[in-house]
Tab-separated table of C-alpha atoms in Angstrom:
chain	number	residue	atom	x	y	z
A	1	ASP	CA	-33.205	-27.034	54.336
A	2	SER	CA	-32.944	-23.929	52.127
A	3	GLY	CA	-29.546	-22.881	53.441
A	4	VAL	CA	-30.923	-19.589	54.766
A	5	THR	CA	-30.714	-19.254	58.541
A	6	GLN	CA	-32.633	-16.903	60.781
A	7	THR	CA	-32.295	-16.167	64.485
A	8	PRO	CA	-34.014	-16.127	66.836
A	9	LYS	CA	-36.838	-18.513	65.977
A	10	HIS	CA	-39.198	-16.907	68.505
A	11	LEU	CA	-39.156	-13.506	70.128
A	12	ILE	CA	-41.556	-12.197	72.743
A	13	THR	CA	-41.312	-8.588	73.782
A	14	ALA	CA	-43.370	-5.657	75.017
A	15	THR	CA	-44.796	-2.644	73.263
A	16	GLY	CA	-42.345	0.196	72.837
A	17	GLN	CA	-39.323	-2.080	72.775
A	18	ARG	CA	-36.739	-2.614	70.034
A	19	VAL	CA	-35.629	-5.942	68.584
A	20	THR	CA	-33.130	-7.153	66.005
A	21	LEU	CA	-33.723	-10.098	63.698
A	22	ARG	CA	-30.776	-11.740	62.005
A	23	CYS	CA	-30.460	-13.541	58.685
A	24	SER	CA	-27.600	-15.387	57.018
A	25	PRO	CA	-28.112	-15.999	53.288
A	26	ARG	CA	-27.211	-19.114	51.337
A	27	SER	CA	-23.554	-19.412	50.482
A	28	GLY	CA	-22.878	-17.406	47.334
A	29	ASP	CA	-26.103	-15.397	47.435
A	30	LEU	CA	-25.628	-11.642	47.314
A	31	SER	CA	-29.229	-10.514	47.729
A	32	VAL	CA	-31.231	-10.599	50.939
A	33	TYR	CA	-34.941	-9.879	51.153
A	34	TRP	CA	-37.183	-9.361	54.173
A	35	TYR	CA	-40.872	-10.232	54.214
A	36	GLN	CA	-43.564	-9.940	56.856
A	37	GLN	CA	-46.425	-12.389	57.169
A	38	SER	CA	-49.251	-11.311	59.413
A	39	LEU	CA	-52.564	-13.115	59.824
A	40	ASP	CA	-54.592	-10.789	57.649
A	41	GLN	CA	-51.987	-9.539	55.185
A	42	GLY	CA	-50.261	-12.549	53.736
A	43	LEU	CA	-46.595	-12.287	52.746
A	44	GLN	CA	-45.574	-8.671	52.251
A	45	PHE	CA	-42.241	-7.517	50.880
A	46	LEU	CA	-40.369	-5.135	53.186
A	47	ILE	CA	-36.919	-4.455	51.793
A	48	GLN	CA	-34.096	-5.875	49.679
A	49	TYR	CA	-30.338	-5.521	49.987
A	50	TYR	CA	-27.830	-6.466	47.323
A	51	ASN	CA	-24.161	-6.806	48.235
A	52	GLY	CA	-24.501	-4.328	51.082
A	53	GLU	CA	-26.623	-1.740	49.292
A	54	GLU	CA	-30.354	-1.150	49.581
A	55	ARG	CA	-31.929	-2.230	46.280
A	56	ALA	CA	-35.696	-2.113	46.679
A	57	LYS	CA	-38.164	-1.000	49.300
A	58	GLY	CA	-41.704	-2.139	49.933
A	59	ASN	CA	-44.232	-1.158	52.568
A	60	ILE	CA	-41.664	-0.922	55.328
A	61	LEU	CA	-42.554	1.302	58.280
A	62	GLU	CA	-40.229	4.132	59.275
A	63	ARG	CA	-39.832	2.404	62.658
A	64	PHE	CA	-38.202	-0.501	60.826
A	65	SER	CA	-34.745	-0.494	59.311
A	66	ALA	CA	-32.365	-3.029	57.868
A	67	GLN	CA	-28.780	-3.391	56.808
A	68	GLN	CA	-26.535	-5.903	55.107
A	69	PHE	CA	-23.020	-6.357	56.407
A	70	PRO	CA	-19.776	-7.081	54.496
A	71	ASP	CA	-20.114	-10.784	55.268
A	72	LEU	CA	-23.579	-10.530	53.604
A	73	HIS	CA	-25.623	-11.355	56.674
A	74	SER	CA	-28.507	-8.977	57.269
A	75	GLU	CA	-30.325	-7.567	60.268
A	76	LEU	CA	-33.833	-6.180	60.482
A	77	ASN	CA	-34.340	-3.709	63.309
A	78	LEU	CA	-37.848	-3.078	64.604
A	79	SER	CA	-38.309	-0.249	67.095
A	80	SER	CA	-41.141	1.335	69.105
A	81	LEU	CA	-42.941	-1.941	68.719
A	82	GLU	CA	-46.722	-2.047	68.583
A	83	LEU	CA	-49.136	-4.933	69.026
A	84	GLY	CA	-49.768	-4.931	65.279
A	85	ASP	CA	-46.111	-5.729	64.584
A	86	SER	CA	-46.680	-9.258	65.826
A	87	ALA	CA	-46.050	-11.441	62.794
A	88	LEU	CA	-43.751	-13.918	61.148
A	89	TYR	CA	-40.701	-12.272	59.609
A	90	PHE	CA	-39.001	-14.146	56.791
A	91	CYS	CA	-35.673	-13.584	55.195
A	92	ALA	CA	-34.936	-14.851	51.688
A	93	SER	CA	-31.821	-14.832	49.568
A	94	SER	CA	-30.938	-15.176	45.913
A	95	VAL	CA	-27.920	-15.004	43.683
A	96	GLU	CA	-29.458	-12.190	41.655
A	97	ALA	CA	-27.352	-12.318	38.577
A	98	SER	CA	-27.761	-8.923	36.966
A	99	GLY	CA	-30.637	-8.751	34.496
A	100	VAL	CA	-31.844	-12.252	35.214
A	101	ALA	CA	-34.856	-13.052	37.364
A	102	ASP	CA	-33.898	-15.652	39.893
A	103	THR	CA	-35.435	-17.706	42.641
A	104	GLN	CA	-35.601	-16.583	46.240
A	105	TYR	CA	-34.994	-19.174	48.938
A	106	PHE	CA	-36.588	-18.564	52.300
A	107	GLY	CA	-35.400	-19.077	55.838
A	108	PRO	CA	-37.536	-20.644	58.575
A	109	GLY	CA	-38.684	-17.277	59.890
A	110	THR	CA	-38.760	-15.447	63.214
A	111	ARG	CA	-42.065	-15.333	65.044
A	112	LEU	CA	-42.377	-11.996	66.825
A	113	THR	CA	-44.978	-11.572	69.531
A	114	VAL	CA	-45.504	-8.109	70.972
A	115	LEU	CA	-47.427	-8.073	74.260
B	1	ASP	CA	-54.777	-3.372	45.281
B	2	GLN	CA	-54.079	-7.085	45.202
B	3	GLN	CA	-51.999	-7.715	42.092
B	4	VAL	CA	-51.782	-11.475	42.603
B	5	LYS	CA	-54.909	-13.396	43.531
B	6	GLN	CA	-55.546	-16.947	44.523
B	7	ASN	CA	-59.315	-17.090	44.567
B	8	SER	CA	-59.640	-20.536	46.119
B	9	PRO	CA	-58.744	-20.438	49.821
B	10	SER	CA	-58.768	-24.229	49.978
B	11	LEU	CA	-58.768	-27.360	47.828
B	12	SER	CA	-59.414	-30.949	48.836
B	13	VAL	CA	-58.212	-33.829	46.633
B	14	GLN	CA	-58.036	-37.609	46.868
B	15	GLU	CA	-54.610	-39.235	46.898
B	16	GLY	CA	-53.495	-40.211	43.390
B	17	ARG	CA	-55.699	-37.644	41.664
B	18	ILE	CA	-54.660	-34.336	40.108
B	19	SER	CA	-54.481	-31.144	42.157
B	20	ILE	CA	-54.923	-27.912	40.216
B	21	LEU	CA	-54.119	-24.642	41.965
B	22	ASN	CA	-54.920	-21.393	40.219
B	23	CYS	CA	-53.528	-17.881	40.338
B	24	ASP	CA	-54.522	-14.682	38.539
B	25	TYR	CA	-52.521	-11.490	38.242
B	26	THR	CA	-53.261	-7.969	37.087
B	27	ASN	CA	-49.825	-6.431	36.522
B	28	SER	CA	-48.812	-6.996	32.889
B	29	MET	CA	-45.220	-6.135	33.836
B	30	PHE	CA	-44.809	-9.372	35.782
B	31	ASP	CA	-42.383	-11.581	33.902
B	32	TYR	CA	-41.335	-14.277	36.351
B	33	PHE	CA	-43.686	-16.488	38.294
B	34	LEU	CA	-43.029	-18.903	41.115
B	35	TRP	CA	-44.899	-21.387	43.271
B	36	TYR	CA	-43.990	-21.968	46.884
B	37	LYS	CA	-45.239	-24.544	49.349
B	38	LYS	CA	-45.478	-23.715	53.021
B	39	TYR	CA	-46.008	-25.842	56.108
B	40	PRO	CA	-47.071	-24.233	59.403
B	41	ALA	CA	-44.189	-22.692	61.368
B	42	GLU	CA	-41.804	-23.082	58.419
B	43	GLY	CA	-40.596	-20.783	55.667
B	44	PRO	CA	-41.939	-21.050	52.110
B	45	THR	CA	-40.210	-23.756	50.059
B	46	PHE	CA	-39.614	-23.114	46.370
B	47	LEU	CA	-41.370	-25.588	44.087
B	48	ILE	CA	-41.227	-24.460	40.485
B	49	SER	CA	-41.002	-21.302	38.402
B	50	ILE	CA	-41.742	-20.100	34.904
B	51	SER	CA	-40.548	-17.192	32.833
B	52	SER	CA	-43.006	-15.186	30.761
B	53	ILE	CA	-41.364	-16.398	27.546
B	54	LYS	CA	-42.660	-19.908	28.240
B	55	ASP	CA	-46.141	-21.297	28.664
B	56	LYS	CA	-45.252	-24.502	30.488
B	57	ASN	CA	-42.588	-25.795	32.815
B	58	GLU	CA	-42.437	-29.274	34.265
B	59	ASP	CA	-40.503	-30.751	37.176
B	60	GLY	CA	-41.433	-34.266	38.205
B	61	ARG	CA	-44.989	-34.315	39.520
B	62	PHE	CA	-45.275	-30.531	39.268
B	63	THR	CA	-46.199	-28.605	36.128
B	64	VAL	CA	-46.843	-24.876	35.916
B	65	PHE	CA	-48.858	-23.414	33.045
B	66	LEU	CA	-48.831	-19.731	32.127
B	67	ASN	CA	-51.505	-18.030	30.024
B	68	LYS	CA	-50.249	-14.506	29.528
B	69	SER	CA	-53.239	-13.272	27.571
B	70	ALA	CA	-55.519	-14.314	30.422
B	71	LYS	CA	-52.978	-13.281	33.088
B	72	HIS	CA	-53.450	-16.682	34.659
B	73	LEU	CA	-51.162	-19.405	35.898
B	74	SER	CA	-51.849	-22.782	37.363
B	75	LEU	CA	-49.929	-25.470	39.201
B	76	HIS	CA	-50.749	-29.104	38.480
B	77	ILE	CA	-49.660	-31.832	40.871
B	78	VAL	CA	-49.972	-35.351	39.503
B	79	PRO	CA	-50.367	-37.693	41.267
B	80	SER	CA	-51.219	-35.921	44.516
B	81	GLN	CA	-49.805	-37.375	47.721
B	82	PRO	CA	-50.793	-36.793	51.363
B	83	GLY	CA	-47.374	-35.150	51.926
B	84	ASP	CA	-48.407	-32.461	49.444
B	85	SER	CA	-50.896	-31.124	51.991
B	86	ALA	CA	-49.723	-27.575	52.720
B	87	VAL	CA	-50.412	-23.956	51.809
B	88	TYR	CA	-49.414	-23.085	48.243
B	89	PHE	CA	-48.478	-19.540	47.273
B	90	CYS	CA	-47.975	-18.137	43.825
B	91	ALA	CA	-45.646	-15.167	43.501
B	92	SER	CA	-44.606	-12.820	40.718
B	93	SER	CA	-41.865	-10.304	40.041
B	94	VAL	CA	-41.184	-7.501	37.561
B	95	PRO	CA	-37.885	-6.979	35.740
B	96	GLY	CA	-35.551	-4.131	36.588
B	97	GLY	CA	-36.290	-0.804	38.192
B	98	THR	CA	-36.746	-0.114	41.876
B	99	SER	CA	-39.042	-3.126	42.277
B	100	TYR	CA	-36.589	-5.610	40.835
B	101	GLY	CA	-36.466	-8.730	42.942
B	102	LYS	CA	-39.560	-7.912	44.955
B	103	LEU	CA	-41.963	-10.835	45.009
B	104	THR	CA	-45.678	-10.131	45.154
B	105	PHE	CA	-47.523	-13.052	46.718
B	106	GLY	CA	-51.046	-14.325	46.459
B	107	GLN	CA	-52.995	-15.070	49.621
B	108	GLY	CA	-52.372	-18.806	49.396
B	109	THR	CA	-54.471	-21.933	48.857
B	110	ILE	CA	-54.647	-24.659	51.485
B	111	LEU	CA	-54.323	-28.034	49.744
B	112	THR	CA	-55.475	-31.123	51.593
B	113	VAL	CA	-54.775	-34.511	50.030
B	114	HIS	CA	-56.811	-37.320	51.578
B	115	PRO	CA	-55.442	-40.885	51.678
């Protein structure tokens, strides 16, 4: 158990809908990262938040957005869903001491299926 | 442009023997390297990491070697056990800037350890 929790574990929805994925980082971790794993793309970085502020952005679609709340949990919002958004979505967290590379610990993921 | 490559999609090893998983990278700015293990329907689990100032890091049965001039790293598992059967991902990150913290993953290698 990494200490990172994600809900829900599975999500099935229809095209055009909007969903919210939730992540709680490990105790003491200030950084939250979101990754997408689809069948043909491997693990792709989406976005990072550090202590409530957006820190880094990857190949995140404009239909997707995220935020980190004062209690450090994070939500990833996916809207106008398309079939191609079906994937595993992972959250990771790290301490991220300034200037020091540190290890990211991953949650169990949310499997999103868009029908 | 795939900056981190794991050229062997799969590897099969006998229990008790050495497993060697390889990873090549192209971005000379990468300075922190990690290996993760992943079971189906679970999140990646951190195994071992290495900073670019080192060429070897060891943790129990796992040893990671880094050859910066060749932009190559490898994970050695000795002795291999059937419970090691999983998908192994290497990942890299760059220091500072807008990409700080972002992990770039390889496509993964499926390791199967036969009893």
